[in-house]
Amino acid sequence: MPTAKNVKNTENAATAEATEPIEPIEPIEPAKSIESDESDESAEAVGMTKTTMTAKAARAGKATEDTKRPQSTRSAKGARPAKAAQSAGGAKSGKGVKGAGGAGGAKSARSAQSAQGATRGEPASAPASPDRRRELLDTAAEVFAAQGYNATTVRQIADAAGMLAGSLYYHFDSKESMVDEILATFLDELWAGYDAVLAADLEPRETIEALVTESFREIDRHRAAVAIYQKEARHLATQPRFDYLAASRQKFERAWLGTLERGVAEGVFRGDLDLRLAYRFLRDTVWVAASWYRPQGRHTPEEIARQYLAMVLDGIALPGTA
């Protein structure tokens, strides 16, 4: 049991301890400024720990990626040969098509383009029907005959045909192409008829009668083309494209003039006439009919030819009235 003295001594000791000065506590420097070996080792340990953790994370990620990669890698490897095979097969097929006939492939490509163009409202690349082409040429011939070749434009022909100028260019590349085909078609048919007459070995008068009749038939079929020929042939013949016009004119002269000369030689035609003048008269009076003749008129081509020949060969005066 503590005595009063012990209690007093204890109080005095506590009072003395309380009055002693307290030593200041030194501040702790930041960790980054610690330069002791121990601090360096700690920092190095921390760094190694972080590096180790990063490496582990990388290995873990790689492992995860590796678990996913095999399937895509196999797919890519599997697709690569397939792609190569496809490319080789396509190239081989293309080469085979070209070898067998490149035009077939080009034709298929044009067909596809035509279908696509038709979808866009563009004209298809299929050629126009012969009937449609003939209609357009007939229309162009009428315009050329009425206005003259130089004064006629493609737009005017298109307007007469009820179409756009661009659509007409789809059928013909120029008005030159149109007049070329118009004249060539007319002359081809004319000479088919003339050659048949000349090959028939008829008498001179019968030959003239047959040539005149065939001429009026061609006027009936190609009235506008005949008008173009009369107006434009001399000018167009100076161009290389129309050199056949001059050749046709020379052939025409030989056929008619030769028949007249043969008639004089055989005593069928009068010998006191200038045969070249007679030829020009026959030629011009026949073909000028294109300026007034109209199809489906009062007289057929054959009837007009008969009356014309009666006037030319027999005259209009009655025998014994001179």
PDB file of C-alpha atoms in Angstrom:
ATOM      1  CA  MET A   1       0.000   0.000   0.000  1.00  0.00           C
ATOM      2  CA  PRO A   2       1.581   3.295  -1.067  1.00  0.00           C
ATOM      3  CA  THR A   3       2.408   5.692   1.659  1.00  0.00           C
ATOM      4  CA  ALA A   4       1.911   9.419   1.591  1.00  0.00           C
ATOM      5  CA  LYS A   5       5.617   9.888   1.027  1.00  0.00           C
ATOM      6  CA  ASN A   6       5.670   7.646  -1.973  1.00  0.00           C
ATOM      7  CA  VAL A   7       2.738   9.468  -3.490  1.00  0.00           C
ATOM      8  CA  LYS A   8       4.422  12.770  -3.008  1.00  0.00           C
ATOM      9  CA  ASN A   9       7.664  11.522  -4.575  1.00  0.00           C
ATOM     10  CA  THR A  10       5.707  10.272  -7.568  1.00  0.00           C
ATOM     11  CA  GLU A  11       3.955  13.601  -8.045  1.00  0.00           C
ATOM     12  CA  ASN A  12       7.278  15.439  -7.865  1.00  0.00           C
ATOM     13  CA  ALA A  13       8.789  13.171 -10.509  1.00  0.00           C
ATOM     14  CA  ALA A  14       5.831  13.670 -12.823  1.00  0.00           C
ATOM     15  CA  THR A  15       5.993  17.429 -12.371  1.00  0.00           C
ATOM     16  CA  ALA A  16       9.688  17.454 -13.166  1.00  0.00           C
ATOM     17  CA  GLU A  17       9.188  15.341 -16.282  1.00  0.00           C
ATOM     18  CA  ALA A  18       6.441  17.621 -17.484  1.00  0.00           C
ATOM     19  CA  THR A  19       8.574  20.724 -17.171  1.00  0.00           C
ATOM     20  CA  GLU A  20      11.590  19.316 -19.103  1.00  0.00           C
ATOM     21  CA  PRO A  21      11.890  20.785 -22.634  1.00  0.00           C
ATOM     22  CA  ILE A  22      10.829  18.544 -25.583  1.00  0.00           C
ATOM     23  CA  GLU A  23      13.458  18.041 -28.284  1.00  0.00           C
ATOM     24  CA  PRO A  24      12.274  19.000 -31.785  1.00  0.00           C
ATOM     25  CA  ILE A  25      11.554  16.171 -34.260  1.00  0.00           C
ATOM     26  CA  GLU A  26      13.608  16.296 -37.447  1.00  0.00           C
ATOM     27  CA  PRO A  27      11.470  16.526 -40.596  1.00  0.00           C
ATOM     28  CA  ILE A  28      11.339  13.489 -42.866  1.00  0.00           C
ATOM     29  CA  GLU A  29      12.691  14.191 -46.356  1.00  0.00           C
ATOM     30  CA  PRO A  30      10.651  13.111 -49.373  1.00  0.00           C
ATOM     31  CA  ALA A  31      11.352   9.648 -50.737  1.00  0.00           C
ATOM     32  CA  LYS A  32      12.621  10.988 -54.068  1.00  0.00           C
ATOM     33  CA  SER A  33      15.410  12.899 -52.380  1.00  0.00           C
ATOM     34  CA  ILE A  34      16.710   9.935 -50.446  1.00  0.00           C
ATOM     35  CA  GLU A  35      20.186   9.181 -51.725  1.00  0.00           C
ATOM     36  CA  SER A  36      21.149   6.436 -49.359  1.00  0.00           C
ATOM     37  CA  ASP A  37      22.067   3.011 -50.676  1.00  0.00           C
ATOM     38  CA  GLU A  38      19.086   1.617 -48.940  1.00  0.00           C
ATOM     39  CA  SER A  39      16.763   4.004 -50.774  1.00  0.00           C
ATOM     40  CA  ASP A  40      18.432   3.176 -54.133  1.00  0.00           C
ATOM     41  CA  GLU A  41      18.031  -0.474 -53.486  1.00  0.00           C
ATOM     42  CA  SER A  42      14.380   0.058 -52.593  1.00  0.00           C
ATOM     43  CA  ALA A  43      13.775   2.067 -55.758  1.00  0.00           C
ATOM     44  CA  GLU A  44      15.564  -0.518 -57.854  1.00  0.00           C
ATOM     45  CA  ALA A  45      13.502  -3.227 -56.233  1.00  0.00           C
ATOM     46  CA  VAL A  46      10.336  -1.309 -56.987  1.00  0.00           C
ATOM     47  CA  GLY A  47      11.423  -0.824 -60.600  1.00  0.00           C
ATOM     48  CA  MET A  48      12.255  -4.466 -61.006  1.00  0.00           C
ATOM     49  CA  THR A  49       8.936  -5.363 -59.523  1.00  0.00           C
ATOM     50  CA  LYS A  50       7.120  -3.119 -62.007  1.00  0.00           C
ATOM     51  CA  THR A  51       9.165  -4.468 -64.903  1.00  0.00           C
ATOM     52  CA  THR A  52       8.455  -7.989 -63.813  1.00  0.00           C
ATOM     53  CA  MET A  53       4.761  -7.239 -63.571  1.00  0.00           C
ATOM     54  CA  THR A  54       4.785  -5.635 -67.035  1.00  0.00           C
ATOM     55  CA  ALA A  55       6.591  -8.615 -68.508  1.00  0.00           C
ATOM     56  CA  LYS A  56       4.134 -10.986 -66.903  1.00  0.00           C
ATOM     57  CA  ALA A  57       1.232  -8.937 -68.222  1.00  0.00           C
ATOM     58  CA  ALA A  58       2.765  -8.940 -71.689  1.00  0.00           C
ATOM     59  CA  ARG A  59       3.269 -12.687 -71.551  1.00  0.00           C
ATOM     60  CA  ALA A  60      -0.279 -13.120 -70.380  1.00  0.00           C
ATOM     61  CA  GLY A  61      -1.575 -10.921 -73.204  1.00  0.00           C
ATOM     62  CA  LYS A  62       0.525 -12.761 -75.732  1.00  0.00           C
ATOM     63  CA  ALA A  63      -0.754 -16.044 -74.427  1.00  0.00           C
ATOM     64  CA  THR A  64      -4.300 -14.761 -74.757  1.00  0.00           C
ATOM     65  CA  GLU A  65      -3.586 -13.514 -78.273  1.00  0.00           C
ATOM     66  CA  ASP A  66      -1.938 -16.802 -79.176  1.00  0.00           C
ATOM     67  CA  THR A  67      -5.014 -18.675 -78.059  1.00  0.00           C
ATOM     68  CA  LYS A  68      -7.090 -16.586 -80.474  1.00  0.00           C
ATOM     69  CA  ARG A  69      -4.601 -16.410 -83.348  1.00  0.00           C
ATOM     70  CA  PRO A  70      -4.446 -19.968 -84.628  1.00  0.00           C
ATOM     71  CA  GLN A  71      -7.973 -19.938 -86.020  1.00  0.00           C
ATOM     72  CA  SER A  72      -7.564 -16.616 -87.874  1.00  0.00           C
ATOM     73  CA  THR A  73      -4.087 -17.596 -89.000  1.00  0.00           C
ATOM     74  CA  ARG A  74      -5.359 -20.864 -90.339  1.00  0.00           C
ATOM     75  CA  SER A  75      -8.175 -19.030 -92.066  1.00  0.00           C
ATOM     76  CA  ALA A  76      -5.772 -16.561 -93.627  1.00  0.00           C
ATOM     77  CA  LYS A  77      -3.459 -19.328 -94.748  1.00  0.00           C
ATOM     78  CA  GLY A  78      -6.387 -21.261 -96.060  1.00  0.00           C
ATOM     79  CA  ALA A  79      -7.736 -18.208 -97.877  1.00  0.00           C
ATOM     80  CA  ARG A  80      -4.376 -17.383 -99.450  1.00  0.00           C
ATOM     81  CA  PRO A  81      -4.119 -20.552-101.550  1.00  0.00           C
ATOM     82  CA  ALA A  82      -7.769 -20.244-102.456  1.00  0.00           C
ATOM     83  CA  LYS A  83      -7.202 -16.674-103.591  1.00  0.00           C
ATOM     84  CA  ALA A  84      -4.146 -17.698-105.534  1.00  0.00           C
ATOM     85  CA  ALA A  85      -6.056 -20.552-107.104  1.00  0.00           C
ATOM     86  CA  GLN A  86      -8.897 -18.225-107.924  1.00  0.00           C
ATOM     87  CA  SER A  87      -6.534 -15.708-109.496  1.00  0.00           C
ATOM     88  CA  ALA A  88      -4.763 -18.411-111.450  1.00  0.00           C
ATOM     89  CA  GLY A  89      -8.054 -19.919-112.511  1.00  0.00           C
ATOM     90  CA  GLY A  90      -9.419 -16.520-113.522  1.00  0.00           C
ATOM     91  CA  ALA A  91      -6.289 -15.712-115.470  1.00  0.00           C
ATOM     92  CA  LYS A  92      -6.338 -19.103-117.099  1.00  0.00           C
ATOM     93  CA  SER A  93      -9.989 -18.800-117.944  1.00  0.00           C
ATOM     94  CA  GLY A  94      -9.471 -15.300-119.333  1.00  0.00           C
ATOM     95  CA  LYS A  95      -6.553 -16.513-121.386  1.00  0.00           C
ATOM     96  CA  GLY A  96      -8.588 -19.413-122.659  1.00  0.00           C
ATOM     97  CA  VAL A  97     -11.436 -17.123-123.700  1.00  0.00           C
ATOM     98  CA  LYS A  98      -9.028 -14.851-125.469  1.00  0.00           C
ATOM     99  CA  GLY A  99      -7.383 -17.742-127.207  1.00  0.00           C
ATOM    100  CA  ALA A 100     -10.683 -19.265-128.242  1.00  0.00           C
ATOM    101  CA  GLY A 101     -12.017 -15.930-129.458  1.00  0.00           C
ATOM    102  CA  GLY A 102     -11.438 -12.571-127.820  1.00  0.00           C
ATOM    103  CA  ALA A 103     -14.392 -11.189-129.718  1.00  0.00           C
ATOM    104  CA  GLY A 104     -16.691 -13.423-127.695  1.00  0.00           C
ATOM    105  CA  GLY A 105     -15.470 -11.914-124.436  1.00  0.00           C
ATOM    106  CA  ALA A 106     -15.665  -8.423-125.868  1.00  0.00           C
ATOM    107  CA  LYS A 107     -19.158  -9.161-127.089  1.00  0.00           C
ATOM    108  CA  SER A 108     -20.198 -10.283-123.608  1.00  0.00           C
ATOM    109  CA  ALA A 109     -18.679  -7.140-122.126  1.00  0.00           C
ATOM    110  CA  ARG A 110     -20.502  -4.984-124.658  1.00  0.00           C
ATOM    111  CA  SER A 111     -23.728  -6.822-123.891  1.00  0.00           C
ATOM    112  CA  ALA A 112     -23.299  -6.115-120.190  1.00  0.00           C
ATOM    113  CA  GLN A 113     -22.517  -2.479-120.914  1.00  0.00           C
ATOM    114  CA  SER A 114     -25.515  -2.272-123.205  1.00  0.00           C
ATOM    115  CA  ALA A 115     -27.799  -3.654-120.524  1.00  0.00           C
ATOM    116  CA  GLN A 116     -26.384  -1.193-118.029  1.00  0.00           C
ATOM    117  CA  GLY A 117     -26.710   1.627-120.525  1.00  0.00           C
ATOM    118  CA  ALA A 118     -30.316   0.692-121.211  1.00  0.00           C
ATOM    119  CA  THR A 119     -30.987   0.853-117.491  1.00  0.00           C
ATOM    120  CA  ARG A 120     -29.613   4.377-117.418  1.00  0.00           C
ATOM    121  CA  GLY A 121     -31.768   5.345-120.352  1.00  0.00           C
ATOM    122  CA  GLU A 122     -28.903   5.300-122.853  1.00  0.00           C
ATOM    123  CA  PRO A 123     -29.348   3.705-126.240  1.00  0.00           C
ATOM    124  CA  ALA A 124     -28.592   0.000-126.307  1.00  0.00           C
ATOM    125  CA  SER A 125     -25.608  -1.101-128.361  1.00  0.00           C
ATOM    126  CA  ALA A 126     -27.663  -3.568-130.385  1.00  0.00           C
ATOM    127  CA  PRO A 127     -27.766  -2.471-134.034  1.00  0.00           C
ATOM    128  CA  ALA A 128     -30.884  -0.771-135.304  1.00  0.00           C
ATOM    129  CA  SER A 129     -33.299  -2.913-137.293  1.00  0.00           C
ATOM    130  CA  PRO A 130     -32.986  -2.643-141.097  1.00  0.00           C
ATOM    131  CA  ASP A 131     -36.489  -1.202-141.311  1.00  0.00           C
ATOM    132  CA  ARG A 132     -35.689   1.548-138.810  1.00  0.00           C
ATOM    133  CA  ARG A 133     -32.444   2.378-140.578  1.00  0.00           C
ATOM    134  CA  ARG A 134     -34.273   2.531-143.904  1.00  0.00           C
ATOM    135  CA  GLU A 135     -36.855   4.898-142.408  1.00  0.00           C
ATOM    136  CA  LEU A 136     -34.145   7.240-141.128  1.00  0.00           C
ATOM    137  CA  LEU A 137     -32.369   7.252-144.492  1.00  0.00           C
ATOM    138  CA  ASP A 138     -35.628   7.964-146.318  1.00  0.00           C
ATOM    139  CA  THR A 139     -36.262  10.907-144.009  1.00  0.00           C
ATOM    140  CA  ALA A 140     -32.726  12.213-144.478  1.00  0.00           C
ATOM    141  CA  ALA A 141     -33.055  11.877-148.261  1.00  0.00           C
ATOM    142  CA  GLU A 142     -36.195  14.012-148.259  1.00  0.00           C
ATOM    143  CA  VAL A 143     -34.474  16.733-146.221  1.00  0.00           C
ATOM    144  CA  PHE A 144     -31.345  16.663-148.410  1.00  0.00           C
ATOM    145  CA  ALA A 145     -33.455  16.835-151.569  1.00  0.00           C
ATOM    146  CA  ALA A 146     -35.496  19.766-150.280  1.00  0.00           C
ATOM    147  CA  GLN A 147     -32.747  21.869-148.678  1.00  0.00           C
ATOM    148  CA  GLY A 148     -29.547  20.727-150.359  1.00  0.00           C
ATOM    149  CA  TYR A 149     -26.711  18.781-148.797  1.00  0.00           C
ATOM    150  CA  ASN A 150     -24.619  21.710-147.536  1.00  0.00           C
ATOM    151  CA  ALA A 151     -27.590  23.542-146.017  1.00  0.00           C
ATOM    152  CA  THR A 152     -28.870  20.500-144.121  1.00  0.00           C
ATOM    153  CA  THR A 153     -27.836  19.828-140.527  1.00  0.00           C
ATOM    154  CA  VAL A 154     -28.044  16.648-138.506  1.00  0.00           C
ATOM    155  CA  ARG A 155     -30.414  18.395-136.109  1.00  0.00           C
ATOM    156  CA  GLN A 156     -32.826  19.158-138.947  1.00  0.00           C
ATOM    157  CA  ILE A 157     -32.810  15.527-140.026  1.00  0.00           C
ATOM    158  CA  ALA A 158     -33.363  14.424-136.419  1.00  0.00           C
ATOM    159  CA  ASP A 159     -36.271  16.854-136.064  1.00  0.00           C
ATOM    160  CA  ALA A 160     -37.848  15.496-139.238  1.00  0.00           C
ATOM    161  CA  ALA A 161     -37.414  11.962-137.881  1.00  0.00           C
ATOM    162  CA  GLY A 162     -38.909  12.926-134.504  1.00  0.00           C
ATOM    163  CA  MET A 163     -35.799  12.154-132.471  1.00  0.00           C
ATOM    164  CA  LEU A 164     -32.880  13.864-130.745  1.00  0.00           C
ATOM    165  CA  ALA A 165     -29.747  14.680-132.711  1.00  0.00           C
ATOM    166  CA  GLY A 166     -27.718  12.574-130.276  1.00  0.00           C
ATOM    167  CA  SER A 167     -29.929   9.572-130.981  1.00  0.00           C
ATOM    168  CA  LEU A 168     -29.428  10.024-134.717  1.00  0.00           C
ATOM    169  CA  TYR A 169     -25.660  10.043-134.188  1.00  0.00           C
ATOM    170  CA  TYR A 170     -26.094   6.633-132.602  1.00  0.00           C
ATOM    171  CA  HIS A 171     -27.201   5.294-135.997  1.00  0.00           C
ATOM    172  CA  PHE A 172     -24.949   7.404-138.264  1.00  0.00           C
ATOM    173  CA  ASP A 173     -21.702   9.164-137.419  1.00  0.00           C
ATOM    174  CA  SER A 174     -22.315  12.119-139.769  1.00  0.00           C
ATOM    175  CA  LYS A 175     -24.591  13.489-142.457  1.00  0.00           C
ATOM    176  CA  GLU A 176     -21.851  12.510-144.910  1.00  0.00           C
ATOM    177  CA  SER A 177     -22.388   8.879-143.949  1.00  0.00           C
ATOM    178  CA  MET A 178     -26.113   9.263-144.510  1.00  0.00           C
ATOM    179  CA  VAL A 179     -25.887  10.796-147.985  1.00  0.00           C
ATOM    180  CA  ASP A 180     -23.217   8.252-148.886  1.00  0.00           C
ATOM    181  CA  GLU A 181     -25.495   5.344-148.027  1.00  0.00           C
ATOM    182  CA  ILE A 182     -28.462   6.989-149.750  1.00  0.00           C
ATOM    183  CA  LEU A 183     -26.610   7.443-153.042  1.00  0.00           C
ATOM    184  CA  ALA A 184     -24.794   4.103-152.910  1.00  0.00           C
ATOM    185  CA  THR A 185     -28.044   2.212-152.310  1.00  0.00           C
ATOM    186  CA  PHE A 186     -29.749   3.977-155.198  1.00  0.00           C
ATOM    187  CA  LEU A 187     -26.889   3.346-157.631  1.00  0.00           C
ATOM    188  CA  ASP A 188     -26.512  -0.290-156.589  1.00  0.00           C
ATOM    189  CA  GLU A 189     -30.152  -0.959-157.404  1.00  0.00           C
ATOM    190  CA  LEU A 190     -29.996   1.100-160.589  1.00  0.00           C
ATOM    191  CA  TRP A 191     -27.036  -0.837-161.925  1.00  0.00           C
ATOM    192  CA  ALA A 192     -28.532  -4.159-160.941  1.00  0.00           C
ATOM    193  CA  GLY A 193     -31.426  -3.311-163.287  1.00  0.00           C
ATOM    194  CA  TYR A 194     -29.231  -1.799-166.003  1.00  0.00           C
ATOM    195  CA  ASP A 195     -26.816  -4.732-166.011  1.00  0.00           C
ATOM    196  CA  ALA A 196     -29.721  -7.149-166.412  1.00  0.00           C
ATOM    197  CA  VAL A 197     -30.929  -5.169-169.427  1.00  0.00           C
ATOM    198  CA  LEU A 198     -27.485  -4.954-171.029  1.00  0.00           C
ATOM    199  CA  ALA A 199     -26.879  -8.660-170.455  1.00  0.00           C
ATOM    200  CA  ALA A 200     -30.156  -9.596-172.193  1.00  0.00           C
ATOM    201  CA  ASP A 201     -28.640  -8.965-175.658  1.00  0.00           C
ATOM    202  CA  LEU A 202     -31.674  -7.026-176.899  1.00  0.00           C
ATOM    203  CA  GLU A 203     -31.958  -5.022-180.106  1.00  0.00           C
ATOM    204  CA  PRO A 204     -30.816  -1.344-179.831  1.00  0.00           C
ATOM    205  CA  ARG A 205     -34.354   0.066-179.697  1.00  0.00           C
ATOM    206  CA  GLU A 206     -35.492  -2.574-177.197  1.00  0.00           C
ATOM    207  CA  THR A 207     -32.415  -1.811-175.093  1.00  0.00           C
ATOM    208  CA  ILE A 208     -33.221   1.926-175.015  1.00  0.00           C
ATOM    209  CA  GLU A 209     -36.831   1.129-174.102  1.00  0.00           C
ATOM    210  CA  ALA A 210     -35.744  -1.178-171.292  1.00  0.00           C
ATOM    211  CA  LEU A 211     -33.179   1.329-169.939  1.00  0.00           C
ATOM    212  CA  VAL A 212     -35.768   4.124-169.918  1.00  0.00           C
ATOM    213  CA  THR A 213     -38.351   1.912-168.173  1.00  0.00           C
ATOM    214  CA  GLU A 214     -35.834   0.817-165.539  1.00  0.00           C
ATOM    215  CA  SER A 215     -34.887   4.467-164.972  1.00  0.00           C
ATOM    216  CA  PHE A 216     -38.488   5.461-164.218  1.00  0.00           C
ATOM    217  CA  ARG A 217     -38.813   2.505-161.869  1.00  0.00           C
ATOM    218  CA  GLU A 218     -35.779   3.721-159.927  1.00  0.00           C
ATOM    219  CA  ILE A 219     -37.215   7.225-159.825  1.00  0.00           C
ATOM    220  CA  ASP A 220     -40.339   5.706-158.281  1.00  0.00           C
ATOM    221  CA  ARG A 221     -38.262   3.851-155.661  1.00  0.00           C
ATOM    222  CA  HIS A 222     -35.643   6.525-154.948  1.00  0.00           C
ATOM    223  CA  ARG A 223     -37.114   9.860-156.023  1.00  0.00           C
ATOM    224  CA  ALA A 224     -35.310  11.862-153.308  1.00  0.00           C
ATOM    225  CA  ALA A 225     -32.009  10.063-153.945  1.00  0.00           C
ATOM    226  CA  VAL A 226     -32.278  10.875-157.660  1.00  0.00           C
ATOM    227  CA  ALA A 227     -32.824  14.550-156.810  1.00  0.00           C
ATOM    228  CA  ILE A 228     -29.755  14.512-154.545  1.00  0.00           C
ATOM    229  CA  TYR A 229     -27.713  12.820-157.262  1.00  0.00           C
ATOM    230  CA  GLN A 230     -28.676  15.453-159.820  1.00  0.00           C
ATOM    231  CA  LYS A 231     -27.859  18.364-157.501  1.00  0.00           C
ATOM    232  CA  GLU A 232     -24.888  17.097-155.514  1.00  0.00           C
ATOM    233  CA  ALA A 233     -23.096  14.380-157.516  1.00  0.00           C
ATOM    234  CA  ARG A 234     -20.644  16.682-159.293  1.00  0.00           C
ATOM    235  CA  HIS A 235     -19.604  18.389-156.051  1.00  0.00           C
ATOM    236  CA  LEU A 236     -19.478  15.224-153.932  1.00  0.00           C
ATOM    237  CA  ALA A 237     -17.486  13.328-156.563  1.00  0.00           C
ATOM    238  CA  THR A 238     -14.459  15.526-155.784  1.00  0.00           C
ATOM    239  CA  GLN A 239     -14.175  13.830-152.382  1.00  0.00           C
ATOM    240  CA  PRO A 240     -12.369  10.466-152.180  1.00  0.00           C
ATOM    241  CA  ARG A 241     -15.275   8.922-150.336  1.00  0.00           C
ATOM    242  CA  PHE A 242     -17.578   9.579-153.302  1.00  0.00           C
ATOM    243  CA  ASP A 243     -15.277   8.661-156.155  1.00  0.00           C
ATOM    244  CA  TYR A 244     -17.770   5.982-157.176  1.00  0.00           C
ATOM    245  CA  LEU A 245     -20.088   8.753-158.399  1.00  0.00           C
ATOM    246  CA  ALA A 246     -17.726   9.716-161.203  1.00  0.00           C
ATOM    247  CA  ALA A 247     -17.184   6.059-162.072  1.00  0.00           C
ATOM    248  CA  SER A 248     -20.942   5.513-162.212  1.00  0.00           C
ATOM    249  CA  ARG A 249     -21.429   8.530-164.472  1.00  0.00           C
ATOM    250  CA  GLN A 250     -18.826   7.238-166.924  1.00  0.00           C
ATOM    251  CA  LYS A 251     -20.379   3.779-166.915  1.00  0.00           C
ATOM    252  CA  PHE A 252     -23.810   5.310-167.476  1.00  0.00           C
ATOM    253  CA  GLU A 253     -22.540   7.219-170.501  1.00  0.00           C
ATOM    254  CA  ARG A 254     -20.924   4.156-172.030  1.00  0.00           C
ATOM    255  CA  ALA A 255     -24.126   2.134-171.642  1.00  0.00           C
ATOM    256  CA  TRP A 256     -26.449   4.679-173.228  1.00  0.00           C
ATOM    257  CA  LEU A 257     -24.117   6.149-175.829  1.00  0.00           C
ATOM    258  CA  GLY A 258     -22.910   2.699-176.822  1.00  0.00           C
ATOM    259  CA  THR A 259     -26.502   1.574-177.422  1.00  0.00           C
ATOM    260  CA  LEU A 260     -27.179   4.600-179.642  1.00  0.00           C
ATOM    261  CA  GLU A 261     -24.003   4.003-181.609  1.00  0.00           C
ATOM    262  CA  ARG A 262     -24.951   0.374-182.087  1.00  0.00           C
ATOM    263  CA  GLY A 263     -28.415   1.447-183.314  1.00  0.00           C
ATOM    264  CA  VAL A 264     -26.896   3.795-185.895  1.00  0.00           C
ATOM    265  CA  ALA A 265     -24.491   1.099-187.013  1.00  0.00           C
ATOM    266  CA  GLU A 266     -27.384  -1.371-187.450  1.00  0.00           C
ATOM    267  CA  GLY A 267     -29.540   1.192-189.269  1.00  0.00           C
ATOM    268  CA  VAL A 268     -32.097   1.434-186.455  1.00  0.00           C
ATOM    269  CA  PHE A 269     -31.420   5.072-185.487  1.00  0.00           C
ATOM    270  CA  ARG A 270     -30.782   8.052-187.705  1.00  0.00           C
ATOM    271  CA  GLY A 271     -27.189   8.701-188.555  1.00  0.00           C
ATOM    272  CA  ASP A 272     -27.577  12.446-189.174  1.00  0.00           C
ATOM    273  CA  LEU A 273     -27.983  13.207-185.474  1.00  0.00           C
ATOM    274  CA  ASP A 274     -25.271  14.124-183.002  1.00  0.00           C
ATOM    275  CA  LEU A 275     -25.321  11.010-180.862  1.00  0.00           C
ATOM    276  CA  ARG A 276     -23.707  12.689-177.861  1.00  0.00           C
ATOM    277  CA  LEU A 277     -26.382  15.378-177.971  1.00  0.00           C
ATOM    278  CA  ALA A 278     -29.043  12.688-178.336  1.00  0.00           C
ATOM    279  CA  TYR A 279     -27.590  10.869-175.333  1.00  0.00           C
ATOM    280  CA  ARG A 280     -27.673  13.992-173.141  1.00  0.00           C
ATOM    281  CA  PHE A 281     -31.215  14.721-174.204  1.00  0.00           C
ATOM    282  CA  LEU A 282     -32.340  11.219-173.323  1.00  0.00           C
ATOM    283  CA  ARG A 283     -30.468  11.274-170.014  1.00  0.00           C
ATOM    284  CA  ASP A 284     -31.705  14.647-168.848  1.00  0.00           C
ATOM    285  CA  THR A 285     -35.319  14.319-169.960  1.00  0.00           C
ATOM    286  CA  VAL A 286     -35.603  10.990-168.182  1.00  0.00           C
ATOM    287  CA  TRP A 287     -34.009  11.945-164.881  1.00  0.00           C
ATOM    288  CA  VAL A 288     -35.555  15.391-164.630  1.00  0.00           C
ATOM    289  CA  ALA A 289     -38.814  13.557-163.986  1.00  0.00           C
ATOM    290  CA  ALA A 290     -37.649  13.164-160.392  1.00  0.00           C
ATOM    291  CA  SER A 291     -38.484  16.846-159.862  1.00  0.00           C
ATOM    292  CA  TRP A 292     -42.161  16.402-160.671  1.00  0.00           C
ATOM    293  CA  TYR A 293     -42.886  12.700-160.306  1.00  0.00           C
ATOM    294  CA  ARG A 294     -44.768  11.597-157.200  1.00  0.00           C
ATOM    295  CA  PRO A 295     -45.272   7.971-156.168  1.00  0.00           C
ATOM    296  CA  GLN A 296     -48.842   6.682-156.203  1.00  0.00           C
ATOM    297  CA  GLY A 297     -49.735   9.298-158.814  1.00  0.00           C
ATOM    298  CA  ARG A 298     -52.041   8.969-161.796  1.00  0.00           C
ATOM    299  CA  HIS A 299     -49.506   7.007-163.864  1.00  0.00           C
ATOM    300  CA  THR A 300     -47.271   4.102-163.053  1.00  0.00           C
ATOM    301  CA  PRO A 301     -43.561   4.276-163.886  1.00  0.00           C
ATOM    302  CA  GLU A 302     -44.121   1.870-166.754  1.00  0.00           C
ATOM    303  CA  GLU A 303     -46.909   4.026-168.212  1.00  0.00           C
ATOM    304  CA  ILE A 304     -44.791   7.162-168.011  1.00  0.00           C
ATOM    305  CA  ALA A 305     -41.910   5.342-169.703  1.00  0.00           C
ATOM    306  CA  ARG A 306     -44.176   4.136-172.535  1.00  0.00           C
ATOM    307  CA  GLN A 307     -45.475   7.622-173.284  1.00  0.00           C
ATOM    308  CA  TYR A 308     -42.018   9.140-173.016  1.00  0.00           C
ATOM    309  CA  LEU A 309     -40.578   6.612-175.465  1.00  0.00           C
ATOM    310  CA  ALA A 310     -43.415   7.191-177.894  1.00  0.00           C
ATOM    311  CA  MET A 311     -42.564  10.888-177.981  1.00  0.00           C
ATOM    312  CA  VAL A 312     -38.809  10.439-178.176  1.00  0.00           C
ATOM    313  CA  LEU A 313     -38.619   7.561-180.619  1.00  0.00           C
ATOM    314  CA  ASP A 314     -41.663   8.286-182.794  1.00  0.00           C
ATOM    315  CA  GLY A 315     -42.173  12.011-182.220  1.00  0.00           C
ATOM    316  CA  ILE A 316     -45.420  13.784-181.429  1.00  0.00           C
ATOM    317  CA  ALA A 317     -46.375  14.595-185.014  1.00  0.00           C
ATOM    318  CA  LEU A 318     -48.560  12.238-186.991  1.00  0.00           C
ATOM    319  CA  PRO A 319     -46.918  10.589-189.978  1.00  0.00           C
ATOM    320  CA  GLY A 320     -47.519  12.489-193.231  1.00  0.00           C
ATOM    321  CA  THR A 321     -48.494  15.759-191.477  1.00  0.00           C
ATOM    322  CA  ALA A 322     -45.123  17.454-191.752  1.00  0.00           C
TER     323      ALA A 322
END
